[in-house]
GROMACS .gro file of C-alpha atoms in nm:
model
  411
    1MET     CA    1   0.191  -0.585   1.161
    2VAL     CA    2  -0.007  -0.398   0.883
    3PRO     CA    3  -0.207  -0.568   0.624
    4LEU     CA    4  -0.069  -0.558   0.268
    5ARG     CA    5  -0.423  -0.406   0.110
    6ASP     CA    6  -0.392  -0.150   0.400
    7ALA     CA    7  -0.043  -0.059   0.363
    8THR     CA    8  -0.143   0.000  -0.011
    9LYS     CA    9  -0.451   0.212   0.070
   10ARG     CA   10  -0.254   0.409   0.299
   11VAL     CA   11   0.024   0.499   0.038
   12LYS     CA   12  -0.203   0.554  -0.233
   13ALA     CA   13  -0.360   0.789   0.016
   14ALA     CA   14  -0.042   0.959   0.104
   15LEU     CA   15   0.045   0.992  -0.291
   16ALA     CA   16  -0.269   1.166  -0.336
   17LYS     CA   17  -0.241   1.392  -0.087
   18LEU     CA   18   0.082   1.513  -0.235
   19GLY     CA   19  -0.069   1.552  -0.575
   20LEU     CA   20   0.097   1.242  -0.721
   21THR     CA   21  -0.050   0.948  -0.962
   22PRO     CA   22   0.105   0.635  -0.974
   23GLU     CA   23   0.134   0.451  -1.321
   24VAL     CA   24   0.224   0.122  -1.260
   25SER     CA   25   0.267  -0.183  -1.459
   26ASP     CA   26   0.402  -0.525  -1.464
   27MET     CA   27   0.774  -0.624  -1.642
   28GLY     CA   28   0.596  -0.878  -1.865
   29TRP     CA   29   0.690  -1.186  -1.673
   30ASP     CA   30   0.376  -1.351  -1.551
   31GLY     CA   31   0.467  -1.554  -1.266
   32ASP     CA   32   0.626  -1.590  -0.920
   33PRO     CA   33   0.759  -1.386  -0.779
   34ALA     CA   34   0.655  -1.122  -0.995
   35VAL     CA   35   0.828  -0.795  -1.056
   36TRP     CA   36   0.607  -0.445  -1.103
   37SER     CA   37   0.735  -0.116  -1.159
   38CYS     CA   38   0.608   0.244  -1.065
   39ARG     CA   39   0.659   0.639  -1.179
   40LEU     CA   40   0.479   0.890  -1.030
   41LEU     CA   41   0.343   1.183  -1.223
   42ASP     CA   42   0.209   1.501  -1.097
   43GLY     CA   43  -0.104   1.717  -1.162
   44GLU     CA   44   0.057   1.801  -1.526
   45GLY     CA   45   0.172   1.482  -1.620
   46ALA     CA   46   0.552   1.506  -1.546
   47GLY     CA   47   0.753   1.282  -1.359
   48PRO     CA   48   0.899   1.426  -1.066
   49PRO     CA   49   1.320   1.367  -1.066
   50MET     CA   50   1.354   1.011  -0.918
   51ALA     CA   51   1.023   0.917  -0.913
   52GLN     CA   52   1.003   0.568  -0.980
   53GLY     CA   53   1.085   0.267  -0.823
   54MET     CA   54   1.020  -0.120  -0.857
   55GLY     CA   55   0.904  -0.409  -0.638
   56LYS     CA   56   0.924  -0.778  -0.604
   57GLY     CA   57   0.784  -1.069  -0.462
   58ARG     CA   58   0.432  -1.235  -0.457
   59PRO     CA   59   0.238  -1.014  -0.741
   60GLU     CA   60  -0.010  -0.801  -0.447
   61ALA     CA   61   0.355  -0.757  -0.295
   62ALA     CA   62   0.505  -0.651  -0.580
   63ARG     CA   63   0.289  -0.387  -0.682
   64THR     CA   64   0.277  -0.237  -0.336
   65GLY     CA   65   0.622  -0.274  -0.294
   66ALA     CA   66   0.686  -0.041  -0.651
   67LEU     CA   67   0.444   0.212  -0.484
   68PHE     CA   68   0.680   0.222  -0.196
   69GLU     CA   69   0.999   0.239  -0.359
   70ALA     CA   70   0.886   0.532  -0.590
   71LEU     CA   71   0.770   0.722  -0.293
   72GLU     CA   72   1.068   0.663  -0.102
   73HIS     CA   73   1.281   0.770  -0.442
   74TYR     CA   74   1.069   1.086  -0.453
   75LEU     CA   75   1.118   1.164  -0.088
   76THR     CA   76   1.475   1.164  -0.075
   77GLY     CA   77   1.551   1.294  -0.390
   78PRO     CA   78   1.575   1.663  -0.512
   79ALA     CA   79   1.233   1.747  -0.544
   80LEU     CA   80   1.168   1.801  -0.189
   81PHE     CA   81   1.529   1.965  -0.130
   82ASP     CA   82   1.531   2.176   0.139
   83PRO     CA   83   1.837   2.435   0.263
   84ALA     CA   84   1.661   2.522   0.574
   85SER     CA   85   1.633   2.198   0.720
   86LEU     CA   86   2.041   2.177   0.660
   87GLU     CA   87   2.341   2.338   0.841
   88PRO     CA   88   2.686   2.370   0.720
   89VAL     CA   89   2.944   2.173   0.926
   90GLU     CA   90   3.315   2.207   0.860
   91SER     CA   91   3.456   1.882   0.764
   92ALA     CA   92   3.747   1.881   1.080
   93HIS     CA   93   3.416   1.898   1.306
   94ILE     CA   94   3.275   1.569   1.143
   95VAL     CA   95   3.566   1.351   1.078
   96ALA     CA   96   3.631   1.426   1.477
   97GLY     CA   97   3.341   1.204   1.538
   98PRO     CA   98   3.212   0.856   1.447
   99LEU     CA   99   3.202   0.912   1.074
  100ARG     CA  100   3.588   0.920   1.094
  101ARG     CA  101   3.513   0.516   1.071
  102GLU     CA  102   3.395   0.592   0.719
  103ALA     CA  103   3.596   0.486   0.403
  104CYS     CA  104   3.582   0.878   0.308
  105GLY     CA  105   3.721   0.990   0.647
  106LEU     CA  106   4.043   1.016   0.495
  107LEU     CA  107   3.932   1.254   0.236
  108LEU     CA  108   3.714   1.471   0.480
  109ALA     CA  109   4.037   1.508   0.643
  110ARG     CA  110   4.213   1.624   0.384
  111THR     CA  111   3.922   1.917   0.277
  112PRO     CA  112   4.043   2.139   0.621
  113GLY     CA  113   3.828   2.436   0.622
  114SER     CA  114   3.489   2.316   0.387
  115ARG     CA  115   3.170   2.307   0.493
  116LEU     CA  116   2.941   2.016   0.432
  117ALA     CA  117   2.582   2.073   0.441
  118CYS     CA  118   2.459   1.794   0.670
  119HIS     CA  119   2.117   1.677   0.887
  120ARG     CA  120   2.135   1.597   1.228
  121TYR     CA  121   2.081   1.214   1.316
  122SER     CA  122   1.983   1.063   1.612
  123PRO     CA  123   2.112   0.722   1.769
  124LEU     CA  124   1.928   0.450   1.811
  125GLY     CA  125   2.088   0.388   2.152
  126ALA     CA  126   2.253   0.640   2.398
  127GLY     CA  127   2.483   0.897   2.303
  128PRO     CA  128   2.471   1.268   2.105
  129ASP     CA  129   2.328   1.347   1.761
  130ILE     CA  130   2.558   1.369   1.498
  131ALA     CA  131   2.581   1.612   1.163
  132VAL     CA  132   2.619   1.383   0.874
  133PRO     CA  133   2.664   1.495   0.520
  134LEU     CA  134   2.388   1.487   0.280
  135PHE     CA  135   2.612   1.403  -0.011
  136LEU     CA  136   2.650   1.045   0.178
  137ARG     CA  137   2.323   0.981   0.073
  138ALA     CA  138   2.229   1.175  -0.215
  139PRO     CA  139   2.413   1.145  -0.507
  140TRP     CA  140   2.182   1.404  -0.708
  141PHE     CA  141   2.336   1.650  -0.454
  142VAL     CA  142   2.685   1.616  -0.616
  143GLU     CA  143   2.606   1.601  -0.936
  144THR     CA  144   2.762   1.888  -1.147
  145HIS     CA  145   2.397   2.056  -1.200
  146ALA     CA  146   2.357   2.063  -0.858
  147GLY     CA  147   2.555   2.345  -0.760
  148PRO     CA  148   2.321   2.610  -0.710
  149LEU     CA  149   2.166   2.351  -0.444
  150ARG     CA  150   2.478   2.345  -0.259
  151GLU     CA  151   2.520   2.699  -0.273
  152ARG     CA  152   2.175   2.757  -0.131
  153ALA     CA  153   2.283   2.498   0.135
  154GLY     CA  154   2.627   2.701   0.229
  155ASP     CA  155   2.807   2.372   0.111
  156THR     CA  156   3.143   2.465   0.021
  157CYS     CA  157   3.334   2.099  -0.008
  158ASP     CA  158   3.458   2.028  -0.356
  159TYR     CA  159   3.331   1.682  -0.422
  160GLY     CA  160   3.547   1.579  -0.680
  161HIS     CA  161   3.711   1.258  -0.486
  162LEU     CA  162   3.424   1.232  -0.218
  163MET     CA  163   3.153   1.176  -0.484
  164ARG     CA  164   3.229   0.823  -0.563
  165TYR     CA  165   3.143   0.754  -0.192
  166SER     CA  166   2.819   0.869  -0.221
  167CYS     CA  167   2.489   0.642  -0.247
  168ASN     CA  168   2.137   0.631  -0.133
  169SER     CA  169   2.191   0.307   0.083
  170GLY     CA  170   1.988   0.302   0.403
  171SER     CA  171   1.673   0.507   0.296
  172ALA     CA  172   1.322   0.315   0.353
  173VAL     CA  173   0.957   0.419   0.369
  174GLY     CA  174   0.729   0.186   0.594
  175VAL     CA  175   0.372   0.215   0.735
  176THR     CA  176   0.515   0.268   1.072
  177ALA     CA  177   0.869   0.402   1.176
  178ALA     CA  178   0.963   0.054   1.318
  179GLU     CA  179   0.885  -0.091   0.999
  180ALA     CA  180   1.092   0.192   0.783
  181LEU     CA  181   1.417   0.137   1.007
  182LEU     CA  182   1.375  -0.230   0.980
  183HIS     CA  183   1.400  -0.213   0.637
  184ALA     CA  184   1.673   0.048   0.652
  185LEU     CA  185   1.929  -0.128   0.846
  186ASN     CA  186   1.855  -0.460   0.695
  187GLU     CA  187   1.964  -0.272   0.353
  188THR     CA  188   2.274  -0.154   0.564
  189ILE     CA  189   2.379  -0.460   0.687
  190GLU     CA  190   2.332  -0.622   0.324
  191ARG     CA  191   2.541  -0.363   0.156
  192ASP     CA  192   2.800  -0.434   0.446
  193ALA     CA  193   2.793  -0.827   0.377
  194LEU     CA  194   2.837  -0.788   0.001
  195SER     CA  195   3.140  -0.537   0.048
  196LEU     CA  196   3.317  -0.809   0.283
  197LEU     CA  197   3.252  -1.093   0.037
  198LEU     CA  198   3.430  -0.840  -0.203
  199ILE     CA  199   3.689  -0.778   0.005
  200ARG     CA  200   3.775  -1.158   0.127
  201ALA     CA  201   3.725  -1.282  -0.230
  202PHE     CA  202   3.942  -1.004  -0.416
  203LEU     CA  203   4.158  -0.838  -0.146
  204GLY     CA  204   4.220  -1.110   0.108
  205GLU     CA  205   4.395  -1.437   0.118
  206ALA     CA  206   4.406  -1.609  -0.213
  207GLY     CA  207   4.152  -1.934  -0.218
  208HIS     CA  208   3.835  -1.805  -0.034
  209ARG     CA  209   3.571  -2.033  -0.038
  210PRO     CA  210   3.229  -1.869  -0.061
  211THR     CA  211   2.936  -2.102   0.106
  212VAL     CA  212   2.687  -2.218  -0.109
  213ILE     CA  213   2.358  -2.373  -0.026
  214ASP     CA  214   2.207  -2.689  -0.198
  215PRO     CA  215   1.919  -2.598  -0.447
  216ALA     CA  216   1.818  -2.942  -0.380
  217THR     CA  217   1.763  -2.899  -0.037
  218LEU     CA  218   1.532  -2.551  -0.078
  219PRO     CA  219   1.165  -2.564   0.035
  220CYS     CA  220   0.913  -2.544  -0.249
  221ASP     CA  221   0.865  -2.158  -0.252
  222LEU     CA  222   1.241  -2.101  -0.281
  223ALA     CA  223   1.302  -2.375  -0.505
  224ARG     CA  224   1.013  -2.191  -0.734
  225ALA     CA  225   1.177  -1.893  -0.700
  226TYR     CA  226   1.545  -2.040  -0.753
  227ALA     CA  227   1.387  -2.229  -1.101
  228VAL     CA  228   1.234  -1.897  -1.206
  229ALA     CA  229   1.573  -1.708  -1.194
  230GLU     CA  230   1.769  -1.986  -1.394
  231ARG     CA  231   1.514  -1.963  -1.638
  232LEU     CA  232   1.516  -1.574  -1.685
  233THR     CA  233   1.886  -1.513  -1.645
  234GLY     CA  234   1.970  -1.833  -1.870
  235SER     CA  235   2.271  -1.910  -1.649
  236PRO     CA  236   2.337  -2.149  -1.353
  237VAL     CA  237   2.225  -1.935  -1.036
  238HIS     CA  238   2.405  -1.960  -0.725
  239LEU     CA  239   2.260  -1.887  -0.388
  240LEU     CA  240   2.548  -1.810  -0.139
  241ASP     CA  241   2.497  -1.757   0.215
  242ILE     CA  242   2.755  -1.442   0.290
  243THR     CA  243   2.615  -1.350   0.634
  244SER     CA  244   2.888  -1.149   0.792
  245ASP     CA  245   3.047  -1.141   1.183
  246LEU     CA  246   2.705  -0.958   1.301
  247GLY     CA  247   2.525  -1.329   1.230
  248VAL     CA  248   2.229  -1.145   1.086
  249PRO     CA  249   2.096  -1.392   0.783
  250THR     CA  250   2.202  -1.239   0.459
  251MET     CA  251   2.188  -1.419   0.122
  252LEU     CA  252   2.319  -1.340  -0.222
  253ALA     CA  253   2.177  -1.498  -0.546
  254TYR     CA  254   2.431  -1.447  -0.797
  255THR     CA  255   2.492  -1.528  -1.190
  256ALA     CA  256   2.881  -1.528  -1.333
  257PRO     CA  257   2.956  -1.261  -1.575
  258THR     CA  258   2.987  -1.390  -1.948
  259SER     CA  259   3.098  -1.263  -2.292
  260ARG     CA  260   2.746  -1.124  -2.341
  261HIS     CA  261   2.663  -0.987  -2.011
  262PRO     CA  262   2.802  -0.865  -1.644
  263HIS     CA  263   2.734  -1.052  -1.380
  264ARG     CA  264   2.374  -1.053  -1.214
  265ARG     CA  265   2.294  -1.055  -0.827
  266GLY     CA  266   2.027  -0.998  -0.590
  267CYS     CA  267   2.093  -0.974  -0.221
  268GLY     CA  268   1.857  -1.019   0.128
  269THR     CA  269   1.913  -0.945   0.483
  270SER     CA  270   1.645  -1.045   0.748
  271LEU     CA  271   1.606  -1.200   1.069
  272SER     CA  272   1.431  -1.499   0.874
  273VAL     CA  273   1.680  -1.708   0.695
  274SER     CA  274   1.413  -1.806   0.430
  275TYR     CA  275   1.261  -1.451   0.382
  276ALA     CA  276   1.682  -1.308   0.345
  277ALA     CA  277   1.682  -1.610   0.037
  278TRP     CA  278   1.388  -1.515  -0.070
  279ARG     CA  279   1.456  -1.155  -0.102
  280ALA     CA  280   1.791  -1.249  -0.260
  281LEU     CA  281   1.652  -1.478  -0.513
  282SER     CA  282   1.346  -1.213  -0.620
  283GLU     CA  283   1.564  -0.944  -0.614
  284LEU     CA  284   1.797  -1.137  -0.879
  285VAL     CA  285   1.460  -1.183  -1.080
  286GLN     CA  286   1.383  -0.814  -1.080
  287THR     CA  287   1.756  -0.716  -1.177
  288THR     CA  288   1.695  -0.958  -1.495
  289LEU     CA  289   1.331  -0.862  -1.586
  290GLY     CA  290   1.460  -0.448  -1.507
  291GLU     CA  291   1.764  -0.443  -1.731
  292THR     CA  292   1.570  -0.224  -2.007
  293LEU     CA  293   1.470   0.019  -1.758
  294SER     CA  294   1.631   0.350  -1.702
  295ARG     CA  295   1.904   0.344  -1.409
  296SER     CA  296   1.789   0.692  -1.275
  297GLY     CA  297   1.881   0.748  -0.943
  298ALA     CA  298   2.132   0.441  -0.970
  299PRO     CA  299   2.498   0.491  -0.761
  300LEU     CA  300   2.692   0.728  -0.974
  301ARG     CA  301   2.970   0.595  -1.172
  302VAL     CA  302   3.353   0.730  -1.267
  303GLY     CA  303   3.530   0.628  -1.537
  304SER     CA  304   3.664   0.253  -1.622
  305ALA     CA  305   4.021   0.442  -1.663
  306TRP     CA  306   4.170   0.334  -1.362
  307HIS     CA  307   4.113  -0.034  -1.434
  308ALA     CA  308   4.436  -0.105  -1.543
  309ASP     CA  309   4.663   0.058  -1.299
  310TYR     CA  310   4.459  -0.163  -0.991
  311PRO     CA  311   4.407  -0.530  -1.085
  312GLU     CA  312   4.262  -0.636  -0.730
  313LEU     CA  313   4.028  -0.366  -0.742
  314ARG     CA  314   3.917  -0.425  -1.106
  315ALA     CA  315   3.869  -0.780  -1.026
  316CYS     CA  316   3.596  -0.609  -0.736
  317GLY     CA  317   3.442  -0.432  -0.948
  318ARG     CA  318   3.411  -0.730  -1.221
  319PHE     CA  319   3.285  -0.953  -0.938
  320ASP     CA  320   3.349  -1.277  -1.113
  321LEU     CA  321   3.333  -1.571  -0.842
  322THR     CA  322   3.343  -1.869  -1.106
  323ASP     CA  323   3.725  -1.967  -0.962
  324HIS     CA  324   3.595  -1.918  -0.597
  325LEU     CA  325   3.249  -2.126  -0.644
  326ARG     CA  326   3.488  -2.423  -0.790
  327GLY     CA  327   3.610  -2.435  -0.449
  328ALA     CA  328   3.281  -2.344  -0.272
  329ARG     CA  329   3.145  -2.505   0.078
  330THR     CA  330   2.806  -2.646   0.010
  331ILE     CA  331   2.591  -2.686   0.293
  332ALA     CA  332   2.233  -2.795   0.313
  333TYR     CA  333   1.975  -2.523   0.360
  334CYS     CA  334   1.825  -2.453   0.699
  335HIS     CA  335   1.576  -2.233   0.850
  336ALA     CA  336   1.691  -2.263   1.240
  337GLY     CA  337   1.541  -2.113   1.507
  338GLY     CA  338   1.215  -1.854   1.536
  339VAL     CA  339   1.192  -1.456   1.424
  340PRO     CA  340   1.021  -1.215   1.621
  341GLY     CA  341   0.703  -1.149   1.429
  342HIS     CA  342   0.614  -0.792   1.495
  343PRO     CA  343   0.908  -0.517   1.294
  344ARG     CA  344   0.938  -0.399   1.589
  345ASP     CA  345   1.057  -0.659   1.792
  346GLN     CA  346   1.282  -0.740   1.519
  347LEU     CA  347   1.429  -0.399   1.475
  348ARG     CA  348   1.527  -0.444   1.884
  349GLU     CA  349   1.723  -0.726   1.816
  350LEU     CA  350   1.904  -0.573   1.527
  351ILE     CA  351   1.976  -0.264   1.717
  352SER     CA  352   2.098  -0.473   1.991
  353THR     CA  353   2.314  -0.687   1.749
  354LEU     CA  354   2.489  -0.375   1.593
  355LEU     CA  355   2.549  -0.226   1.957
  356ALA     CA  356   2.679  -0.542   2.069
  357HIS     CA  357   2.946  -0.547   1.762
  358GLY     CA  358   3.038  -0.187   1.830
  359HIS     CA  359   2.829  -0.032   1.588
  360VAL     CA  360   2.589   0.260   1.714
  361PRO     CA  361   2.313   0.301   1.443
  362TYR     CA  362   2.183   0.686   1.357
  363ARG     CA  363   1.814   0.763   1.196
  364ARG     CA  364   1.696   1.056   1.073
  365VAL     CA  365   1.343   1.098   0.981
  366VAL     CA  366   1.326   1.189   0.633
  367ALA     CA  367   0.912   1.276   0.639
  368VAL     CA  368   0.587   1.134   0.826
  369LEU     CA  369   0.293   1.153   0.544
  370GLN     CA  370  -0.076   1.075   0.574
  371GLY     CA  371  -0.190   0.701   0.728
  372GLN     CA  372   0.152   0.714   0.918
  373ILE     CA  373   0.364   0.657   0.625
  374VAL     CA  374   0.700   0.747   0.727
  375ALA     CA  375   1.051   0.786   0.505
  376VAL     CA  376   1.384   0.741   0.717
  377HIS     CA  377   1.730   0.746   0.611
  378VAL     CA  378   1.993   0.518   0.865
  379ILE     CA  379   2.346   0.528   0.861
  380VAL     CA  380   2.579   0.289   1.090
  381PRO     CA  381   2.927   0.418   1.090
  382GLY     CA  382   3.179   0.193   1.012
  383LEU     CA  383   2.986  -0.093   0.865
  384GLU     CA  384   3.105  -0.070   0.461
  385ARG     CA  385   2.989   0.013   0.157
  386PHE     CA  386   3.268  -0.098  -0.083
  387MET     CA  387   3.018  -0.285  -0.303
  388LEU     CA  388   3.023   0.041  -0.500
  389ILE     CA  389   3.305  -0.048  -0.681
  390ILE     CA  390   3.094  -0.284  -0.870
  391ASP     CA  391   2.890   0.009  -1.029
  392GLY     CA  392   3.247   0.154  -1.150
  393ASN     CA  393   3.321   0.387  -0.881
  394LEU     CA  394   3.707   0.357  -0.767
  395VAL     CA  395   3.602   0.369  -0.377
  396LEU     CA  396   3.850   0.171  -0.086
  397PRO     CA  397   3.753   0.011   0.220
  398GLY     CA  398   3.730   0.162   0.526
  399PRO     CA  399   3.864   0.051   0.851
  400ARG     CA  400   3.626  -0.217   0.882
  401GLY     CA  401   3.694  -0.389   0.563
  402GLN     CA  402   4.096  -0.308   0.587
  403ALA     CA  403   4.074  -0.511   0.893
  404PHE     CA  404   3.900  -0.806   0.742
  405VAL     CA  405   4.232  -0.778   0.461
  406ARG     CA  406   4.484  -0.746   0.742
  407ARG     CA  407   4.299  -1.057   0.919
  408GLY     CA  408   4.286  -1.277   0.572
  409HIS     CA  409   4.639  -1.245   0.541
  410ALA     CA  410   4.720  -1.329   0.898
  411GLY     CA  411   4.482  -1.693   0.855
   0.00000   0.00000   0.00000
C-alpha cells in the first residue's frame, strides 16, 4: 500500500500537471474524525465545474481525501467531456445485455430507436465488453443545458423519465488501479445495501427489525467517533449493521428526521468491519459539517408533487426509521476475522464474492495521470440504486429489490 504522505505528493503533482491548484480548508471542527474540503482552481483562478470535494477521517487522511474527491469530480465531470470517446448505441441493444437488470431497463426498452452515448466497459471476470450509457454515471449529461453535449455525442435519447436514475455512484480515484477499483466497488455495494434497507423497511412486510450496534461495546476509536457524531448532530446516533446478502460488511450511522431538519446519515462498506463502521461514523460527521456547502454534483432532484400519490415511496424518501428502531435487534460490536491487507487482495475477494452471487462487475478506466493516479468507474448490473429516492427522485426498485419485496411478503 502507498503511504499516505506519498499519496498526497502524487495527487498534488497530478493536479499541478493538469494546471490545477487545490484550495483546501477545514470545516471548522478541530477534532477527530476531521473533515476538510477542497476546491480546484485553474490558472485564471476559476473553479472548473464540479471540481470540489470533501475528505473525512484522521486529519491528514481527511485533507488528502478532499484532494482525491475534488480530482475525481473534476475527471468525471463535464470539463473533460470527449465525444470522440463515446459511441451512440441503440437502446434495444443496451437492454438486450446485462443492463436489462437495471431499474431503468423497462424505461430504456420503451425508447425504441433512441441512440444513447455510451462508453465500453470491460468485465472484471470472463465475458465480453458491454456498452454503458454515460447518463447512468453523469447527472450533468442529462441536464437541460447539456443538450449541445448530447448532440456532439450523437445522443438522441429523451431523458425526461430516465434522468432520475442518473447518479455518480461507482466513481473513484486511487494511487493504483486496484485501489481505485476497490473504492468504487465498495461504494457500489454500499449503495445497494442502503437501497435494500429502504425496500425492507418501507416496501416489504411490516415489522422489519433493523440490527443496531450497542454503542457501549464499541472500541475506543469508534466510541470517540460515535460521541463526536452525537455532539455535532445534537441527536441520538444509531449505528446499524445493514450488510446485505452479499455478506460484505456495511454500516449506517443514522439520525432520525425532526421538525427542524431531515435525517442525517453516513455509510461505510469494507471487508473490515471496523473500517466500515469508522467510515459510516466519519461520513455522518462530514454530512453534518458539510450541510452549509453547495450541493454541486449531487444527484438530480425532481419535484415532490408525487409524494401524495405514492405514500410508500414518500416514506422511503423521508427515511424515518423511528418506529423500526423501537423494535431493533441490538447486538454487541464484533470485529470478526482477518482482512487482506493489500487493496489488490481485497479487490480479488470482492470480485469473487460478487461473481459467486451472480453479479458481474464491469469497469472503465476514465483517466491515468502522472504518479500512477487512476480514475475509474464501475457498474454492477442488477445491484440496486434505489437510494436515489432519498434525494427526491421518483425511482422504483429494480428486479433485485422487487425480489426482496416479494420475499418479505412471502415470509
